[in-house]
Tab-separated table of C-alpha atoms and ligand atoms in Angstrom:
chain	number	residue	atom	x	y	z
A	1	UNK	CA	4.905	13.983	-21.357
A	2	UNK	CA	7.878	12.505	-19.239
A	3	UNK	CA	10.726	12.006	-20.895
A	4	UNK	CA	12.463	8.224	-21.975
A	5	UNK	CA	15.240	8.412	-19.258
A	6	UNK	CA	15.804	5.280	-17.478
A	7	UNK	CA	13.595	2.833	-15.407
A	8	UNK	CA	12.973	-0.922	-14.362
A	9	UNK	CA	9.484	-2.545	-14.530
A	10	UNK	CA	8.772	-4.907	-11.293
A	11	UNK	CA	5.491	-6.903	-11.888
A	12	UNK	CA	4.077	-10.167	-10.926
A	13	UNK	CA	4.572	-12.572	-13.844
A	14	UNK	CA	0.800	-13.057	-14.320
A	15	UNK	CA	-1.756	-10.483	-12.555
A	16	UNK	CA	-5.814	-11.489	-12.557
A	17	UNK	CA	-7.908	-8.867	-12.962
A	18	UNK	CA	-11.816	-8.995	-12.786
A	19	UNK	CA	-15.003	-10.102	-10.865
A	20	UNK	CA	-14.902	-13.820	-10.204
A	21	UNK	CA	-11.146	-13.611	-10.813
A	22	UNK	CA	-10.276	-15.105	-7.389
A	23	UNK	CA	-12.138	-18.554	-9.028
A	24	UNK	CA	-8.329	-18.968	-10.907
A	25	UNK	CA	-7.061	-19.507	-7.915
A	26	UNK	CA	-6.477	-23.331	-7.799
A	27	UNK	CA	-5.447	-23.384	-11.247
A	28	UNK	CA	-2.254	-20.865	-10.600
A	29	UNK	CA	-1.478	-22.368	-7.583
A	30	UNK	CA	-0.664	-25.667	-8.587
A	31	UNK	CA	1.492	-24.401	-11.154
A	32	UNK	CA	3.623	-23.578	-8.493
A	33	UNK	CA	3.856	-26.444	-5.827
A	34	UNK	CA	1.462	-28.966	-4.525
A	35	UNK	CA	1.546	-28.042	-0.770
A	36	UNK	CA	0.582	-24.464	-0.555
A	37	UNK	CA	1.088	-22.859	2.904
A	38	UNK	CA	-2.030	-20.374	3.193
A	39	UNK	CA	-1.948	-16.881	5.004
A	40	UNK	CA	-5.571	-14.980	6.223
A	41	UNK	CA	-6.206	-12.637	8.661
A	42	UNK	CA	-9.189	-12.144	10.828
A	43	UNK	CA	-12.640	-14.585	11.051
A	44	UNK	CA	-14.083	-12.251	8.304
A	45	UNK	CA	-12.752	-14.276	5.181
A	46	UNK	CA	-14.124	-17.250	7.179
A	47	UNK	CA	-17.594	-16.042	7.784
A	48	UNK	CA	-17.987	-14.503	4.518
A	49	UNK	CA	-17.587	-18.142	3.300
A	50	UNK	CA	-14.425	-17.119	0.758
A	51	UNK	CA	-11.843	-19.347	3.049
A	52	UNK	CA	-14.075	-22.319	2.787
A	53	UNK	CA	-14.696	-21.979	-0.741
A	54	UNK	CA	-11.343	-21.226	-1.344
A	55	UNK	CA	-9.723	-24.217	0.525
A	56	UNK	CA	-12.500	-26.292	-1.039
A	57	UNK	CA	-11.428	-25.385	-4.264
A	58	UNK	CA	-7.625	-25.994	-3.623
A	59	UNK	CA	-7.758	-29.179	-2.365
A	60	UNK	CA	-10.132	-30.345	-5.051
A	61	UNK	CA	-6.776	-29.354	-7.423
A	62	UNK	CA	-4.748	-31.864	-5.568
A	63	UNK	CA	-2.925	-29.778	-3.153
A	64	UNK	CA	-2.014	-30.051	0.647
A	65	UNK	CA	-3.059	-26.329	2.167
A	66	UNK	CA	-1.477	-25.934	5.343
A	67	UNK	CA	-3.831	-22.575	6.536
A	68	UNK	CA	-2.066	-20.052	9.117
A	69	UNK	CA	-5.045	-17.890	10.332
A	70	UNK	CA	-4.771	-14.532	12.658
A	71	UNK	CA	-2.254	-11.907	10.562
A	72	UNK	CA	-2.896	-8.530	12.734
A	73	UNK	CA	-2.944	-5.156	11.347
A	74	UNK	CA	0.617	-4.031	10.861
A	75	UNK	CA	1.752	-7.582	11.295
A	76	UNK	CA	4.851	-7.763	14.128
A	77	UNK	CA	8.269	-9.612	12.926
A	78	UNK	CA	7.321	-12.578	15.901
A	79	UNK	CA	4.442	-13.482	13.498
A	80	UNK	CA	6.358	-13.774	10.996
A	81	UNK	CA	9.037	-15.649	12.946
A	82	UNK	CA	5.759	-17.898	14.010
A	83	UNK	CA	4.514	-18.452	10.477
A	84	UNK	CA	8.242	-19.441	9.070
A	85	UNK	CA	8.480	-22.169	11.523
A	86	UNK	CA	4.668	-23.423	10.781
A	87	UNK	CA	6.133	-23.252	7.215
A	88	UNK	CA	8.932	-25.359	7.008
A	89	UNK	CA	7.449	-27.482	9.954
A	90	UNK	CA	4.765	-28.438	7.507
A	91	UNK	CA	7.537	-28.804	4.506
A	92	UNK	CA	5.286	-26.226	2.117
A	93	UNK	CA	6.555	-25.402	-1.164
A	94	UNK	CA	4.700	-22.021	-1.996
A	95	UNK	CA	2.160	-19.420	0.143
A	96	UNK	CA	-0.971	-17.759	-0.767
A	97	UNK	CA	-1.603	-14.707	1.062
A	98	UNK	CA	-5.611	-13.701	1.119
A	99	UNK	CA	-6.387	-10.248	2.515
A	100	UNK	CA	-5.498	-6.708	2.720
A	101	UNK	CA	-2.321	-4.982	2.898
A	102	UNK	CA	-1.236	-6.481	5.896
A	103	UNK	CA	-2.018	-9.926	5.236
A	104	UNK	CA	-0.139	-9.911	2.077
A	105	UNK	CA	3.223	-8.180	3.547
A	106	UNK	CA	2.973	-11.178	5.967
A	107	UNK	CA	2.570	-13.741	3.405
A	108	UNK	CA	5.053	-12.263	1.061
A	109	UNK	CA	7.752	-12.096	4.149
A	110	UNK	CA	6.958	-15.605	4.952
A	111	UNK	CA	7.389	-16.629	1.624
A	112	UNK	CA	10.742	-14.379	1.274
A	113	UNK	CA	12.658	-15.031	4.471
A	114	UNK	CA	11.516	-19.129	4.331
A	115	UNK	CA	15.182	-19.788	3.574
A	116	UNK	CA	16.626	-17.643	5.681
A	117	UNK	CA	17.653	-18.473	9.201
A	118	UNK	CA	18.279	-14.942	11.539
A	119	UNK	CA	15.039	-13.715	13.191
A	120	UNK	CA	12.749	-11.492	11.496
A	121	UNK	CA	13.668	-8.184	12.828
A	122	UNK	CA	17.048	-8.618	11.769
A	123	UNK	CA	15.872	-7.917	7.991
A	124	UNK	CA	13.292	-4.688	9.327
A	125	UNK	CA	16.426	-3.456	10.521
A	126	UNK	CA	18.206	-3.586	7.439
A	127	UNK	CA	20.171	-7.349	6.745
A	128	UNK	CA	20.219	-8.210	2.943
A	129	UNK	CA	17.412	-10.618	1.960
A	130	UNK	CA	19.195	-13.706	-0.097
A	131	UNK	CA	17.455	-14.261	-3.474
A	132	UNK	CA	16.121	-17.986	-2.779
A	133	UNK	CA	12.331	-17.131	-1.773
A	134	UNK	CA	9.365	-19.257	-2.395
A	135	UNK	CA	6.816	-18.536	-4.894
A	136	UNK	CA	3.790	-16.784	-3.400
A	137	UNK	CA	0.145	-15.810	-4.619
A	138	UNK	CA	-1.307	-12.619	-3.519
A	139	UNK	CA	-5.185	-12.039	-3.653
A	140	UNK	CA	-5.948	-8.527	-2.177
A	141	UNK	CA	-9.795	-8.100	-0.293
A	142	UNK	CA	-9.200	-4.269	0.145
A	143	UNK	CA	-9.051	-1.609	-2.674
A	144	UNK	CA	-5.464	0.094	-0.721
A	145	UNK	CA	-1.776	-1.091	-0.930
A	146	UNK	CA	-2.050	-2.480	-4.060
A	147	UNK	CA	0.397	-5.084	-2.359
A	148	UNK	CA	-0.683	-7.809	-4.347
A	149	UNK	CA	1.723	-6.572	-7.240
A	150	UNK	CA	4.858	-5.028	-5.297
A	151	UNK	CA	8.044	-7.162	-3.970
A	152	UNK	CA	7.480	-4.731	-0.962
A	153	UNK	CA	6.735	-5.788	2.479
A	154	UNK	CA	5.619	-3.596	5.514
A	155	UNK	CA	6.439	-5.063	8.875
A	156	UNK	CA	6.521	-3.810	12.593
A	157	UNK	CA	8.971	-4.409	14.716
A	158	UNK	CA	7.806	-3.187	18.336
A	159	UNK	CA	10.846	-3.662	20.368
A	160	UNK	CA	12.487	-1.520	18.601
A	161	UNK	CA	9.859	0.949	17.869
A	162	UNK	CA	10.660	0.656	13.693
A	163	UNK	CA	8.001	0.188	10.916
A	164	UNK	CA	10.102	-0.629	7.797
A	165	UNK	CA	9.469	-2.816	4.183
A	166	UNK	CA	11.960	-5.207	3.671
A	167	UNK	CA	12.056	-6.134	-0.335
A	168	UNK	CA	13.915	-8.293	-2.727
A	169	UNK	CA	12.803	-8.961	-6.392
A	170	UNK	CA	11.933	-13.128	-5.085
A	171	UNK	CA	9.402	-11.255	-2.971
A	172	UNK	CA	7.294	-10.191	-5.824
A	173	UNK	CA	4.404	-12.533	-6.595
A	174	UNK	CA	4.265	-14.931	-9.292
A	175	UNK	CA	0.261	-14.471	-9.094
A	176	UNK	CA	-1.668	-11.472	-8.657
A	177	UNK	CA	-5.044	-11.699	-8.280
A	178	UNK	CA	-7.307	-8.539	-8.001
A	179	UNK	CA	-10.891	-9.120	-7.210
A	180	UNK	CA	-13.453	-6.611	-7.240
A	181	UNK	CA	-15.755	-9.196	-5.678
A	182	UNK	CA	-13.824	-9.431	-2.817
A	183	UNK	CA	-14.175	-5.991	-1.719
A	184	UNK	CA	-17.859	-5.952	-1.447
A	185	UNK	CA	-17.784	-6.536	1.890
A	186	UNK	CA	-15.539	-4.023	3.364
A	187	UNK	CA	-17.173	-1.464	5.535
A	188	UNK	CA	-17.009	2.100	4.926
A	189	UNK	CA	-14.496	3.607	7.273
A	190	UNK	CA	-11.985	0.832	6.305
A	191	UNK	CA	-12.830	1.248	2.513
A	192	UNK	CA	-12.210	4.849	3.268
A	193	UNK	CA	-8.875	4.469	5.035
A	194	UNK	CA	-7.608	2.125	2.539
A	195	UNK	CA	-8.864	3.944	-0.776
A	196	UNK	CA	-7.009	7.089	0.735
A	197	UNK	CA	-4.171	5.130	1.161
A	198	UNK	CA	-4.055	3.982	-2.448
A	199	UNK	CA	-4.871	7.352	-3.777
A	200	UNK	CA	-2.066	8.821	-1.851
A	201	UNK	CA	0.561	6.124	-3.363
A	202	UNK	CA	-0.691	7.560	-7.187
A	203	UNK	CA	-0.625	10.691	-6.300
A	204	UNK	CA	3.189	10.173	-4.552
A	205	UNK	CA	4.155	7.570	-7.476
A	206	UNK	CA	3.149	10.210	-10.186
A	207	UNK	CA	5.907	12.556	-8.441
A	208	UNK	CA	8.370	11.090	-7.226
A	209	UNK	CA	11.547	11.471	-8.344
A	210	UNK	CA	11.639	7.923	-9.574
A	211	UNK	CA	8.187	8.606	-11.417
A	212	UNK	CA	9.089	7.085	-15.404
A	213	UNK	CA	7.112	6.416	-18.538
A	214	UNK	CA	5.996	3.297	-17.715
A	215	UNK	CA	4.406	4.423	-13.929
A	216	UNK	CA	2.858	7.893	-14.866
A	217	UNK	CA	0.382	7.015	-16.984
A	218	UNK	CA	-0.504	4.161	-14.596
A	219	UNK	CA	-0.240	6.762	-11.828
A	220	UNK	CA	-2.580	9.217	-13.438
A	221	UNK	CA	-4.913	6.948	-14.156
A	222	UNK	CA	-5.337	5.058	-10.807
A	223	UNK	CA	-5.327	8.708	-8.958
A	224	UNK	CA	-8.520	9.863	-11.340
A	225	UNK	CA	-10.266	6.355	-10.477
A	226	UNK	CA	-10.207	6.855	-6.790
A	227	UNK	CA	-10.831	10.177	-7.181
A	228	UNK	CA	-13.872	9.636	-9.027
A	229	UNK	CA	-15.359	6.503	-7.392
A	230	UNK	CA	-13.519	6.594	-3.716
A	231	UNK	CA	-16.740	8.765	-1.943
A	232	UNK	CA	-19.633	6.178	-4.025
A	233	UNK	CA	-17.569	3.586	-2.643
A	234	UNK	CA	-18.214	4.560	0.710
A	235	UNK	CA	-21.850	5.575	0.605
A	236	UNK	CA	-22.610	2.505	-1.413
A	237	UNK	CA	-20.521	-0.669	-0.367
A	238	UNK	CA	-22.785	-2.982	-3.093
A	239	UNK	CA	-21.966	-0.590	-5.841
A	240	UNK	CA	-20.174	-2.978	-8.349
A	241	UNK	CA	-18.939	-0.002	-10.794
A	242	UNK	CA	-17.221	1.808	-8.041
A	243	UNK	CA	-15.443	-1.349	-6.513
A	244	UNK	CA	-14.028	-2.376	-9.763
A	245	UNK	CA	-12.924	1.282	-10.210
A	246	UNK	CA	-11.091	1.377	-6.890
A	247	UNK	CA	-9.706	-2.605	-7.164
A	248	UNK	CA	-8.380	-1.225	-10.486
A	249	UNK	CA	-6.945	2.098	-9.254
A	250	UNK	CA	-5.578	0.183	-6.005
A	251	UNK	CA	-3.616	-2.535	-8.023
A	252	UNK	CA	-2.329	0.703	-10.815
A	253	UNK	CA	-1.043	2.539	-7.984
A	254	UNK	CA	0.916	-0.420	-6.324
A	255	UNK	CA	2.221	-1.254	-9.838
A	256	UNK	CA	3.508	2.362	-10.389
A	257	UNK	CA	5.064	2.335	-6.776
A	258	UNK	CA	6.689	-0.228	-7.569
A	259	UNK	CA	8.253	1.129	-10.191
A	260	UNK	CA	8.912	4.828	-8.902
A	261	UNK	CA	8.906	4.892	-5.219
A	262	UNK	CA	6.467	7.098	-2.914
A	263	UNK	CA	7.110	10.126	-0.989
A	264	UNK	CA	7.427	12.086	2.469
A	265	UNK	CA	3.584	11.102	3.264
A	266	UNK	CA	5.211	7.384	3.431
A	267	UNK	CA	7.803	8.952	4.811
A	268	UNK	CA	5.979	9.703	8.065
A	269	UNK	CA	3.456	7.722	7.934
A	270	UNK	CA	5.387	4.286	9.253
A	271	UNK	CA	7.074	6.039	12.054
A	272	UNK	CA	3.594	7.157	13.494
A	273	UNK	CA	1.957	3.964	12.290
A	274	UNK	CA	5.426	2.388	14.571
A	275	UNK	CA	4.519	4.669	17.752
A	276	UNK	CA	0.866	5.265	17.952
A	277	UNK	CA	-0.739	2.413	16.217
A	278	UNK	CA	-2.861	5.079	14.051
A	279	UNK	CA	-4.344	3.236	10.631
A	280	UNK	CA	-1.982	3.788	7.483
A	281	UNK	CA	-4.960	5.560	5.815
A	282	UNK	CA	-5.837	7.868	7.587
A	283	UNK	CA	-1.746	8.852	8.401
A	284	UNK	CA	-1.916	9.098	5.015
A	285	UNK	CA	-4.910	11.088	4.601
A	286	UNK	CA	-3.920	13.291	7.796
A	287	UNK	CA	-0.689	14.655	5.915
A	288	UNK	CA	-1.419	14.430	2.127
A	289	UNK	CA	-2.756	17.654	1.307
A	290	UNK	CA	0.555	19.681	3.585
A	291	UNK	CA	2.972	17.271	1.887
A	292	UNK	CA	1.309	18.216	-1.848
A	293	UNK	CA	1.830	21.625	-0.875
A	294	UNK	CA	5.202	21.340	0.199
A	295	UNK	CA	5.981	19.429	-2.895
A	296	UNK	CA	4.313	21.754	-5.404
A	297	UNK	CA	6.746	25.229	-5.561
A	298	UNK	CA	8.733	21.989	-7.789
A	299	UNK	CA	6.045	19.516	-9.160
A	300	UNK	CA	3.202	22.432	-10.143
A	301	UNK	CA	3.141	21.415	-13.942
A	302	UNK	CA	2.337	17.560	-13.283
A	303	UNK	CA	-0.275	18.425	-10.167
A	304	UNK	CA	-1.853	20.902	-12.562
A	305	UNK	CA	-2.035	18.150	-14.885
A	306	UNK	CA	-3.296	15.534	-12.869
A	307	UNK	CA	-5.977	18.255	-11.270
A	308	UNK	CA	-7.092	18.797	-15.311
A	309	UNK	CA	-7.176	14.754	-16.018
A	310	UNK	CA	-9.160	14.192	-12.894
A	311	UNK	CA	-11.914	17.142	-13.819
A	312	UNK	CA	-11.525	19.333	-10.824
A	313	UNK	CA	-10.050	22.334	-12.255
A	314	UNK	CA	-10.299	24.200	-15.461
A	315	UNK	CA	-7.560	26.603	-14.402
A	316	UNK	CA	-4.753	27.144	-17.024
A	317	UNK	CA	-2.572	28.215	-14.766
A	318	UNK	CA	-0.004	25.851	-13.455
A	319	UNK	CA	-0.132	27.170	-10.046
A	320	UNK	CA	-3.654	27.724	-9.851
A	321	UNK	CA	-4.957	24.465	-10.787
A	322	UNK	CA	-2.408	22.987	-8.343
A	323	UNK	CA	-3.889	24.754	-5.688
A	324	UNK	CA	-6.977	23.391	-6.884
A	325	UNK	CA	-5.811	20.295	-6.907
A	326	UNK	CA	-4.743	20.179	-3.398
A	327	UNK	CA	-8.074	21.992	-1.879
A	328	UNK	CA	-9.781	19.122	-3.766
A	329	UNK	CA	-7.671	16.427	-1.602
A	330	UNK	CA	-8.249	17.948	1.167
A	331	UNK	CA	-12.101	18.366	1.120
A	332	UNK	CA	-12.474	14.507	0.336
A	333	UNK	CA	-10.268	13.440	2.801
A	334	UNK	CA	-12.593	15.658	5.427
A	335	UNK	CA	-15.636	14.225	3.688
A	336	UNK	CA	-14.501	10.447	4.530
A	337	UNK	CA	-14.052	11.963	8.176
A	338	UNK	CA	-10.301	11.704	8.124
A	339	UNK	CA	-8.615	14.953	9.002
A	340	UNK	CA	-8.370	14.860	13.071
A	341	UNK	CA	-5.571	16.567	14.645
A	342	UNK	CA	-3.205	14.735	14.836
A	343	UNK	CA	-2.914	15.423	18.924
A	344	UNK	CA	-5.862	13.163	18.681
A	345	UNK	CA	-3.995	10.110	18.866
A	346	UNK	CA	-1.091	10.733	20.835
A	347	UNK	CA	1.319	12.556	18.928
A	348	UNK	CA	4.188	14.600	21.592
A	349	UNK	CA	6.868	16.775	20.485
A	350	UNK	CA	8.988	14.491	23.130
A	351	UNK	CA	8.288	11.795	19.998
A	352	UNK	CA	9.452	14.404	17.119
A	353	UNK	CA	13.137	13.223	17.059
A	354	UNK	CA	11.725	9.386	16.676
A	355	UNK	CA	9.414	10.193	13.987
A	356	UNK	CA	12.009	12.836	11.843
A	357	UNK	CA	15.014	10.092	12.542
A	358	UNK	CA	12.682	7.380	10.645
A	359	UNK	CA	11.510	9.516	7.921
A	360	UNK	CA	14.788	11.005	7.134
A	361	UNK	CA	16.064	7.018	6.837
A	362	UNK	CA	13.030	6.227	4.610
A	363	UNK	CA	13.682	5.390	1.032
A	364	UNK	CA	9.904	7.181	0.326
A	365	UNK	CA	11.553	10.173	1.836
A	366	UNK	CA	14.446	9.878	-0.335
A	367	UNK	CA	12.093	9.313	-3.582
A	368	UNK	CA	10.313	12.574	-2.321
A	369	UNK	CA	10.204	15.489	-5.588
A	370	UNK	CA	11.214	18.182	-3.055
A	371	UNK	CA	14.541	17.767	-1.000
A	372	UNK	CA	13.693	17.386	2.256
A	373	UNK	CA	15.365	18.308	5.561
A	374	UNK	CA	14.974	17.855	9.279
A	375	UNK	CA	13.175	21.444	10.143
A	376	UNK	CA	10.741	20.147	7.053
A	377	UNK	CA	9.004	17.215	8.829
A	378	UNK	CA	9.131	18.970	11.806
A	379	UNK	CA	6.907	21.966	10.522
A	380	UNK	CA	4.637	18.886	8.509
A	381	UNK	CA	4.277	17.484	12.168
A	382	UNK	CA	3.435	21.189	13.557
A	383	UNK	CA	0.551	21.455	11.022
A	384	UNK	CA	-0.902	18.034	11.749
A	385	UNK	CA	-1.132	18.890	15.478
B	1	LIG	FE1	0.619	3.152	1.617
């Protein structure tokens, strides 16, 4: 058991949990303004009939929704810009975001920078974020960043080849709400990608160095969910059990991030997200099971640990059950068909000093249990090859 030490909590001040828990909606949203400025992605919320029922629902409440459709994947700063002049053009007082991962960094940024006045990028690449956001909802549709409960943003910035989070404690949503429902729908590659995505943030969360009383047990627990339901998930889309499992492991992991930080996977991961456009997911997926064994000459105990909680090994050696433990990760993440070379999608040594500059800068990196140094990611990004 981790010792007391020193840590700070950052939660949502009220986070929904359950199927049918995205019917709340109205309610919590008029608790915070009456002209709610509302951020999807693609057509699929609209097809699936959720936006309509959703709008519906608001504007039955009383309130004015002003909707900003079309959030990409790894949403680019000039959206943002985009959606913080259809903002205050419109005069809203609060957003909901409704989507994945991406959908709710945008949402959250929108909501955080809506008082600001520099361009976007400006924050990716570093300016201090004043304190005055807007109030925002998040209501996730994936089971992966567990975004809906961070202050944390992800945002790429293309000109200058950066994928960075940009975070202030306004950012953090006064509404979570988690949905199993919601997640019904996703198909299996992407429920693959982002499962292994949220797996990988327990997993880093539980060893980080900023990993605390309050986020291990959360950590633990979400990591043994995914584990356990992640593969039924994928083979069985309709399967209610497993979807609340991973909504609930998703939404533990992001809460434990958000406490303790990540790791070197998150490290490296934006930087090749940045350069090659390659899903978080599967970056995730592709260098989980090197990192783990890069981290676990220092962290064997707590892997071991984990390895016993989650039922894969019986070993009672530390060292044994770790390797266990990280023979385990790697089989599944085969099994959802994502270990490809990484040469597969682009990856040149001419990139190397791009990707190792980013990573060293990352505060993941920095949270990483293992100290990490230039010659490290370079032999991670050998391996992946
Ligand atoms: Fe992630």
């Amino acid at each position: 058991m981790i010792g007391p030490g020193s840590f700070t909590i950052r939660c949502p001040r009220e986070v929904l949990f359950g199927w049918g828990a995205i019917d709340n909606l109205p309610a919590a949203a008029a608790k915070l303004g009456a002209k709610p400025f509302l951020v999807v992605g693609g057509g699929s919320l609209r097809a699936g009939g959720v936006l309509g029922t959703v709008t519906a629902g608001l504007e039955e409440a009383g309130l004015v929704v002003t909707l900003f459709e079309g959030i990409e994947h790894d949403p680019a700063v000039e959206t943002i810009d985009r959606g913080r002049a259809a903002l205050n053009a419109a005069g809203c007082d609060s957003v909901i975001a409704i989507g994945g991962g991406s959908v709710m960094d945008a949402g959250k940024a929108i909501a955080g920078l809506a008082n600001e006045d520099a361009p976007t990028g400006e924050f990716v690449a570093g300016k201090g974020i004043s304190p005055q956001c807007l109030p925002n909802i998040c209501c996730t549709t994936t089971s992966g960043t567990g975004s809906e409960v961070t202050h944390v943003s992800v945002l790429t910035d293309k000109g200058r080849s950066l994928k960075a989070s940009i975070r202030t404690e306004g950012m953090m949503p006064s509404v979570a709400i988690t949905d199993p429902q919601l997640t019904i729908s996703v198909p299996p590659e992407q429920t693959a990608f982002t499962g292994l995505d949220a797996f990988t943030q327990a997993v880093e969360s539980y060893v980080s160095s900023g990993a605390n009383a309050f986020s291990d047990p959360l950590a633990l627990d979400a990591a043994t969910r995914i584990g356990q339901w992640l593969v039924v998930a994928c083979e069985d889309g309709g399967n209610r059990e497993a979807r609340e499992n991973l909504s609930l492991g998703s939404m533990l992991a992001g809460l434990a991030l958000a406490s303790a930080r990540l790791g070197l996977v998150h490290g490296i991961a934006h930087p090749l997200g940045a350069l090659y456009g390659l899903a978080h997911g599967e970056a995730c997926a592709l260098l989980l099971p090197d990192v783990m064994a890069f981290n676990a000459p220092l962290v064997a105990p707590k892997f071991a640990s984990l390895g016993r909680e989650m039922g894969i090994t019986g070993e009672l050696n530390d060292d044994k059950a770790c390797e266990d433990l990280i023979a385990w990760t790697e089989e599944l993440c085969e099994k959802l068909g994502c270990r490809r070379p990484f040469a597969g999608f682009g990856l040149r040594r001419e990139d190397y000093p791009a990707i190792v500059g980013a990573a060293m800068k990352s505060g993941s990196t920095k949270a990483n249990p293992r100290k990490v140094r230039e010659e490290d990611v370079v032999g991670l990004l050998d391996k992946a090859m």
